[in-house]
Amino acid sequence: MEQIQKNSLPVAIIGGGPIGLAAAAQLVKNGESFILFEAGNTVGASILEWGHVRMFSPWQYNMDKAAKELLLESGWTSPDEADLPTGRELVEEYLLPLSNLSGIKEHIKTNAKVVGVAKKGLDKLKTENRENVPFQVYVEIDGDTKAFEAKVVIDSSGTWKNPNPMLSNGIWTKSEQALKDRIYYGIPNVHELEERYKNKTIMVIGSGHSAINALLDLVELKEKYQNTEIYWALRKKHVREAYGGQENDGLQARGELGIRIQRLVDSKQIAVLTPFYINGVHEVNGKMNVSGDLNGEETTIGNIDDIVVSTGFRPDTSYLNEIRLSIDSAVESVEALAPLIDPNIHSCGTVRPHGEEELRQPEKNFYIVGMKSYGRAPTFLLATGYEQVRSVVAYLTGDLVGAKEVQLELPETGVCSTNLASSCCEDKSPVTITNAGSCCSGPIPIKLEIKSNSCCE
Ligand SMILES: Cc1cc2nc3c(=O)[nH]c(=O)nc-3n(C[C@H](O)[C@H](O)[C@H](O)COP(=O)(O)OP(=O)(O)OC[C@H]3O[C@@H](n4cnc5c(N)ncnc54)[C@H](O)[C@@H]3O)c2cc1C
């Protein structure tokens, strides 16, 4: 196995989110040169779009170890590890200072969108000499498209820019696209958008933390503007399945989201539509009609003013067409990760630690890391991504033992189960899950009891 050569071409990093910048910090620590391309006008550009949302994991889990060491050497003061930052605070108190460090700053290019990656002179089909030629990274920058050469490419571009549509079959329709001025993808800043939402009828679609955050803010608005009506449409068989681990969650703030939303549902401040398989959205007399199969019956919910779609994200691999990739056909994650994170099988946010070996692609020296490595699976945590890039950089710099080491302990979600289809809601016996072959465990085997406040009652 060839290791990358020091003092030759740089490592190219795509995306200046927390994982891309952690990769940069790891490379700096190992004396490797890099060039980082960020499409936005600042690092953390995607996070700033949900900057108003408070994270559920405390600072302790949100900072990369190598990045923190570099920051501390520069005289930076760490935030209190127990505090929960908002997305904006994560950017302003951690990512920006990190990106401004000497040794990092001069290698970051903002307003630089990567639009193509290839091997020099060779399309995907050509094998001969493939491993010996550099990568060419095509970047839209300064009003032009420029090619940069690199010996390694680490794609940490996230998935935030590619939201899923509202149709439950995942298809984007023209009628949905035509209504995009009245549909918000992600988590709206309801306080800033008070005029848009007050006294309106709003449908929130999705069952994850993003949907729950949007709902909590909309209910707060409803307390002030009582004609505000809120629907919550989700595909789960029962709304209870969206509440998560609640008191059992290793991350208190994540558990509290479930507790708070349950209270609002129980007090009928939110009209729940579940299971709702949406198959269309249309404008009728200036309002929107949302149609689909609601609990087995074809149903249309009318008079909707505004919609929040929080149905998750999908990775963009279109600019990687000339790279040999191994992507799972269902999860669209890095292939080897799929069995660990497939939401059809696992309910866990905690995943067995993994590193370079699992992330390795058929294209030598090309890696997909961070949120994008999880594809469509919604359970990615920063701590997992930091461990990914630590392991990848250790491997690239010849520390093969370090690359294989596991340096990750994640808090449990409190609702871990495997084989959801068969176990959840049928088998109520406590489940013991160990490291071997399970999704859920950290380094220590854990015993979980599926509680009545999770999906299984
Ligand atoms: C609302 C919300 C709350 C979350 N809370 C937590 C939490 O509490 N704890 C936790 O561990 N995780 C949390 N996550 C999950 C996850 O950790 C974050 O999504 C995190 O931002 C992922 O980091 P990333 O670096 O992989 O991707 P991103 O942060 O999305 O960064 C990717 C970067 O790449 C750039 N980019 C995209 N395409 C290109 C391109 N073609 N060329 C160049 N640049 C490009 C983007 O502009 C962006 O800056 C949360 C996620 C969301 C959405």
XYZ file of C-alpha atoms and ligand atoms in Angstrom:
510
model
C 0.000 0.000 0.000
C 1.348 3.362 -1.002
C 1.248 6.197 1.446
C 0.764 9.717 0.246
C 3.994 11.573 -0.390
C 4.791 14.520 1.819
C 5.667 17.802 0.104
C 3.972 16.838 -3.150
C 0.414 17.792 -4.083
C -2.032 18.853 -1.369
C -5.007 16.931 -0.030
C -8.197 18.541 -1.363
C -11.076 18.900 1.109
C -14.555 19.618 -0.260
C -16.676 21.578 2.216
C -15.771 23.779 5.175
C -18.230 22.367 7.691
C -17.122 20.939 11.029
C -15.901 17.682 9.496
C -13.987 19.290 6.624
C -12.282 21.641 9.068
C -11.520 18.753 11.425
C -9.854 16.978 8.496
C -7.808 20.142 7.918
C -6.783 20.233 11.600
C -5.766 16.568 11.510
C -3.680 17.187 8.384
C -1.985 20.223 9.932
C -1.146 18.177 13.044
C 0.440 15.578 10.763
C 2.404 18.098 8.700
C 0.387 17.543 5.499
C -0.610 20.314 3.092
C -4.236 20.767 2.068
C -6.576 23.005 0.143
C -10.177 23.360 1.295
C -12.984 24.473 -1.006
C -16.128 25.911 0.563
C -19.090 26.807 -1.652
C -20.495 29.388 0.777
C -19.014 32.760 1.629
C -17.855 31.486 5.008
C -16.972 28.211 6.652
C -19.991 26.629 8.333
C -22.265 28.075 5.631
C -24.806 25.244 5.847
C -24.914 25.354 9.639
C -25.646 29.084 9.570
C -28.870 28.242 7.716
C -30.028 26.551 10.924
C -27.987 28.868 13.146
C -31.006 29.677 15.354
C -31.463 26.023 16.390
C -29.932 24.868 19.668
C -27.911 21.696 19.255
C -28.796 18.675 21.341
C -25.217 17.632 22.017
C -23.021 19.728 24.327
C -19.711 21.301 23.292
C -17.913 18.263 24.696
C -19.057 16.236 21.660
C -19.033 19.067 19.136
C -15.324 19.815 18.863
C -12.621 17.776 17.212
C -9.654 16.928 19.443
C -6.923 18.004 16.997
C -8.817 21.205 16.190
C -9.186 21.979 19.871
C -5.479 21.429 20.492
C -4.561 23.843 17.687
C -7.028 26.417 19.000
C -5.756 26.163 22.565
C -2.161 26.611 21.371
C -3.288 29.902 19.793
C -4.678 31.226 23.101
C -8.369 30.551 22.312
C -10.670 29.988 25.279
C -12.840 26.888 25.029
C -16.578 27.248 25.606
C -17.968 25.427 28.648
C -18.036 21.777 27.564
C -21.406 21.158 29.201
C -23.210 24.008 27.381
C -25.387 23.431 24.328
C -24.473 25.805 21.498
C -26.804 27.002 18.787
C -25.664 26.336 15.230
C -24.544 29.971 14.990
C -22.504 29.660 18.191
C -20.842 26.522 16.837
C -19.720 28.526 13.817
C -18.778 31.742 15.623
C -17.086 30.295 18.704
C -15.399 27.275 17.139
C -15.383 26.968 13.328
C -14.471 30.581 12.512
C -11.599 30.805 15.044
C -10.354 27.452 13.740
C -10.532 28.599 10.124
C -8.650 31.790 11.006
C -5.643 30.003 12.501
C -2.396 30.547 10.698
C -1.600 27.342 8.845
C -5.290 26.816 8.045
C -6.590 30.193 6.893
C -4.296 30.516 3.886
C -5.443 27.128 2.546
C -9.199 27.821 2.595
C -11.011 29.068 -0.470
C -14.550 30.348 0.120
C -17.115 31.047 -2.626
C -15.508 28.022 -4.244
C -18.009 25.387 -5.347
C -16.672 22.028 -6.466
C -18.450 20.960 -9.662
C -16.349 18.012 -10.822
C -13.701 15.559 -9.652
C -11.705 13.264 -11.941
C -8.369 11.522 -12.295
C -6.019 13.528 -14.500
C -6.524 12.624 -18.141
C -8.588 9.512 -17.354
C -12.326 9.059 -17.361
C -13.969 6.539 -15.064
C -13.563 3.655 -17.484
C -9.755 3.843 -17.780
C -7.828 1.659 -15.337
C -4.230 1.732 -16.594
C -1.990 4.006 -14.506
C -5.067 5.258 -12.617
C -3.505 5.095 -9.162
C -0.439 7.048 -10.251
C -2.102 10.164 -11.621
C -3.393 12.989 -9.427
C -6.995 14.020 -8.932
C -8.302 17.098 -10.685
C -10.854 19.056 -8.700
C -12.932 21.472 -10.776
C -14.051 24.516 -8.841
C -16.307 27.449 -9.709
C -14.295 30.345 -8.334
C -13.779 34.023 -9.205
C -16.321 33.802 -12.018
C -14.448 30.960 -13.692
C -14.120 27.163 -13.472
C -10.589 26.201 -12.460
C -8.944 22.794 -12.065
C -6.805 22.095 -8.984
C -4.604 19.026 -8.685
C -4.605 16.947 -5.509
C -3.140 13.647 -4.319
C -6.112 12.806 -2.097
C -9.718 14.043 -2.061
C -11.828 14.134 1.097
C -15.452 14.978 0.310
C -17.095 16.462 3.415
C -19.722 18.527 1.618
C -22.656 17.378 3.750
C -26.197 16.904 2.483
C -27.877 20.119 3.646
C -28.032 21.593 0.142
C -30.135 18.663 -1.160
C -33.375 18.374 0.790
C -35.858 15.592 0.139
C -39.218 16.638 -1.330
C -42.543 16.321 0.510
C -43.889 13.386 -1.540
C -43.403 10.218 0.452
C -42.020 8.384 -2.600
C -39.167 10.886 -2.818
C -40.090 12.313 -6.232
C -39.735 16.027 -6.952
C -42.774 17.231 -8.929
C -43.274 20.407 -10.900
C -46.278 21.336 -8.750
C -44.161 21.177 -5.580
C -41.383 23.181 -7.223
C -43.905 25.789 -8.411
C -44.988 26.353 -4.791
C -41.479 26.792 -3.423
C -42.162 30.350 -2.211
C -44.632 28.872 0.268
C -42.638 25.822 1.213
C -39.658 26.022 3.563
C -37.141 23.172 3.411
C -35.326 22.683 6.711
C -36.038 24.551 9.938
C -37.416 28.078 9.515
C -36.411 30.769 11.970
C -40.013 31.295 13.067
C -39.128 34.307 15.247
C -37.608 36.137 12.299
C -40.418 34.968 10.006
C -43.262 35.898 12.378
C -45.058 37.918 9.677
C -44.985 34.914 7.340
C -46.422 32.414 9.801
C -48.649 34.318 12.234
C -52.351 33.377 12.129
C -51.668 31.053 9.183
C -52.421 27.380 8.681
C -49.105 25.588 8.466
C -48.287 21.956 7.795
C -44.997 20.552 9.097
C -43.936 17.355 7.315
C -41.381 14.966 8.814
C -40.702 13.152 12.053
C -37.112 13.960 12.992
C -35.548 16.580 15.217
C -35.808 19.238 12.528
C -39.577 18.837 12.247
C -39.905 18.824 16.029
C -37.827 21.999 16.358
C -40.036 23.743 13.782
C -43.200 22.576 15.556
C -42.002 23.791 18.960
C -41.327 27.268 17.551
C -44.662 27.380 15.716
C -46.576 26.461 18.879
C -44.797 29.328 20.654
C -46.019 31.619 17.871
C -49.545 30.224 18.234
C -49.535 31.275 21.896
C -49.101 34.862 20.691
C -51.272 34.606 17.554
C -54.078 32.251 18.375
C -55.460 31.823 14.870
C -52.295 30.020 13.892
C -53.166 26.404 13.033
C -50.562 23.657 12.945
C -50.706 20.252 11.257
C -47.986 17.678 11.742
C -47.839 15.108 8.926
C -45.634 12.063 9.367
C -45.314 8.602 7.918
C -44.835 6.765 11.176
C -47.590 4.359 12.213
C -47.970 6.200 15.492
C -46.776 9.629 16.547
C -45.183 8.037 19.645
C -42.451 6.669 17.394
C -41.245 10.226 16.804
C -40.757 10.993 20.495
C -37.413 9.153 20.699
C -35.691 8.064 23.888
C -37.013 10.941 26.023
C -35.781 10.415 29.634
C -33.586 7.497 28.482
C -31.641 9.506 25.937
C -27.931 9.887 26.785
C -28.193 13.462 25.502
C -30.634 15.264 27.755
C -31.477 17.990 25.242
C -32.276 15.434 22.536
C -34.526 13.556 24.955
C -36.290 16.779 25.945
C -37.333 17.496 22.370
C -39.429 14.321 22.497
C -40.854 15.124 25.924
C -41.889 18.650 24.893
C -43.476 17.604 21.604
C -45.449 14.836 23.303
C -46.900 17.399 25.721
C -48.026 19.611 22.823
C -49.558 16.701 20.945
C -51.337 15.448 24.072
C -52.743 18.940 24.730
C -54.021 19.058 21.104
C -52.069 22.180 20.155
C -50.917 20.304 17.069
C -53.201 18.302 14.760
C -51.363 15.079 13.998
C -51.830 13.337 10.626
C -50.279 9.882 10.771
C -49.489 7.703 8.953
C -49.779 10.145 6.045
C -48.197 9.104 2.739
C -48.308 12.347 0.770
C -48.664 11.981 -2.990
C -49.455 15.497 -4.173
C -49.574 19.204 -3.451
C -51.586 21.700 -5.495
C -52.640 25.296 -5.374
C -56.388 25.856 -4.999
C -57.795 29.401 -4.681
C -54.529 30.795 -3.404
C -54.125 28.110 -0.734
C -52.507 24.680 -0.898
C -54.112 21.249 -0.880
C -51.991 18.354 0.324
C -53.230 14.896 -0.712
C -52.261 11.379 0.146
C -53.071 8.169 1.926
C -53.944 9.034 5.517
C -54.285 5.948 7.632
C -55.494 3.891 4.652
C -57.861 6.474 3.135
C -57.237 8.830 0.246
C -57.457 12.251 1.917
C -56.925 15.901 1.025
C -56.052 18.472 3.635
C -56.962 21.897 2.248
C -56.561 25.579 3.084
C -52.876 25.311 3.866
C -51.015 28.650 3.744
C -47.498 27.448 4.323
C -45.590 24.186 4.518
C -42.398 23.236 6.321
C -40.722 20.191 4.770
C -38.302 18.493 7.155
C -38.104 15.131 5.447
C -34.347 14.797 5.493
C -31.631 15.167 2.926
C -29.856 13.191 0.237
C -26.235 13.318 -0.907
C -25.206 14.959 -4.180
C -22.843 12.657 -6.031
C -23.457 14.234 -9.449
C -20.035 15.911 -9.513
C -18.384 12.588 -8.661
C -19.491 10.820 -11.840
C -15.905 10.238 -12.996
C -14.846 8.752 -9.649
C -15.230 5.051 -8.839
C -17.577 4.974 -5.893
C -19.211 2.340 -3.788
C -22.494 3.749 -2.530
C -25.276 1.738 -0.915
C -28.243 1.381 -3.245
C -30.839 2.157 -0.571
C -29.224 4.375 2.051
C -26.931 6.155 -0.449
C -24.296 6.066 2.274
C -20.736 4.808 1.895
C -21.466 1.149 1.146
C -19.786 -0.389 4.192
C -21.657 1.934 6.577
C -25.130 0.992 5.381
C -25.540 -2.126 7.528
C -24.625 -0.035 10.572
C -26.984 2.879 10.001
C -29.875 1.736 7.779
C -32.945 3.227 9.495
C -35.027 0.256 8.290
C -32.996 -1.926 10.616
C -31.674 0.359 13.338
C -33.376 3.014 15.389
C -30.141 4.223 16.915
C -28.351 7.522 16.701
C -25.340 5.743 18.097
C -23.343 3.731 15.638
C -20.427 1.363 16.050
C -17.301 3.467 15.584
C -15.753 3.140 12.179
C -12.856 4.620 10.289
C -10.719 4.544 7.185
C -11.295 0.879 6.391
C -15.078 1.225 6.201
C -14.806 4.555 4.378
C -12.375 3.327 1.711
C -13.676 3.691 -1.852
C -12.744 1.718 -4.977
C -11.040 4.966 -6.097
C -7.808 4.924 -4.117
C -7.258 8.016 -1.948
C -10.835 9.239 -2.333
C -13.049 9.427 0.788
C -16.564 10.571 1.574
C -16.816 11.586 5.248
C -19.150 13.450 7.597
C -22.871 13.817 7.088
C -22.520 12.840 3.415
C -20.994 9.462 4.339
C -24.358 8.589 5.954
C -26.239 9.274 2.712
C -29.944 9.535 3.493
C -29.650 8.137 7.025
C -30.522 10.846 9.540
C -28.483 9.764 12.544
C -25.064 11.308 11.916
C -23.268 12.891 14.873
C -20.275 15.220 14.766
C -18.306 12.974 17.119
C -18.639 10.149 14.565
C -17.324 12.378 11.784
C -14.380 13.573 13.856
C -13.400 9.965 14.455
C -13.755 9.247 10.719
C -11.307 11.958 9.687
C -8.862 11.152 12.497
C -8.707 7.589 11.213
C -8.498 8.574 7.520
C -5.642 11.025 8.126
C -3.832 8.505 10.337
C -4.020 5.994 7.483
C -2.928 8.477 4.833
C 0.087 9.488 6.904
C 1.184 5.922 7.508
C -0.103 5.388 11.054
C -1.911 2.151 10.252
C -2.321 1.164 13.897
C -3.804 4.555 14.747
C -6.152 4.268 11.765
C -7.650 1.089 13.176
C -7.971 2.328 16.763
C -11.393 3.206 18.079
C -11.398 6.546 19.852
C -15.088 7.210 20.193
C -17.708 6.977 22.890
C -21.132 8.170 21.951
C -24.087 8.847 24.189
C -26.942 6.373 23.660
C -30.259 7.499 22.197
C -32.302 5.411 24.605
C -34.385 3.777 21.871
C -31.928 1.439 20.260
C -33.300 -1.658 18.670
C -32.297 -3.755 15.706
C -34.525 -5.366 13.071
C -37.200 -2.779 13.728
C -39.735 -4.399 11.478
C -39.847 -7.537 13.529
C -38.825 -6.444 17.000
C -40.260 -3.037 17.631
C -43.817 -3.123 18.908
C -43.961 -6.901 18.886
C -41.186 -8.254 21.002
C -41.356 -6.392 24.287
C -38.625 -8.290 26.030
C -35.470 -6.408 27.027
C -32.819 -6.576 24.316
C -29.146 -7.005 25.036
C -26.984 -5.460 22.403
C -23.256 -5.895 22.283
C -20.497 -4.466 20.162
C -20.432 -7.338 17.753
C -22.667 -6.730 14.825
C -25.027 -4.263 16.424
C -25.704 -0.688 15.538
C -26.098 0.579 18.940
C -23.236 0.065 21.220
C -20.340 2.234 22.089
C -17.204 0.489 23.259
C -19.043 -1.023 26.241
C -21.790 -3.617 25.785
C -25.074 -2.171 26.926
C -28.361 -3.582 28.054
C -31.432 -1.788 26.856
C -34.991 -2.105 27.898
C -37.438 -0.891 25.300
C -39.625 1.439 27.354
C -43.287 2.080 26.860
C -42.618 5.679 25.879
C -40.716 4.637 22.750
C -42.398 3.206 19.671
C -43.233 0.020 21.526
C -46.047 0.183 24.016
C -30.700 21.272 12.784
C -29.574 20.311 12.997
C -29.102 20.104 14.278
C -28.046 19.218 14.497
N -27.614 19.031 15.770
C -26.593 18.185 15.990
C -26.108 18.002 17.333
O -26.606 18.557 18.307
N -25.059 17.152 17.499
C -24.454 16.488 16.454
O -23.490 15.762 16.683
N -24.917 16.634 15.191
C -25.963 17.463 14.934
N -26.428 17.617 13.648
C -25.942 16.710 12.569
C -24.573 17.067 11.924
O -23.574 16.998 12.889
C -24.549 18.411 11.225
O -25.424 18.362 10.133
C -23.156 18.827 10.710
O -23.255 20.124 10.210
C -22.571 17.913 9.636
O -21.268 18.339 9.352
P -20.559 18.171 7.922
O -19.251 18.896 8.052
O -20.560 16.746 7.538
O -21.510 18.913 6.879
P -21.987 20.440 6.784
O -21.979 21.103 8.108
O -23.262 20.403 6.037
O -20.857 21.142 5.927
C -20.691 20.912 4.559
C -20.116 22.151 3.906
O -19.818 21.852 2.547
C -20.177 22.956 1.734
N -20.435 22.434 0.377
C -21.522 21.725 -0.052
N -21.377 21.399 -1.350
C -20.172 21.902 -1.739
C -19.467 21.888 -2.982
N -19.951 21.286 -4.080
N -18.270 22.526 -3.038
C -17.745 23.139 -1.934
N -18.381 23.179 -0.746
C -19.577 22.561 -0.649
C -21.404 23.540 2.414
O -21.579 24.889 2.069
C -21.078 23.319 3.902
O -20.443 24.445 4.485
C -27.471 18.511 13.408
C -27.965 18.730 12.118
C -28.992 19.626 11.913
C -29.481 19.844 10.506
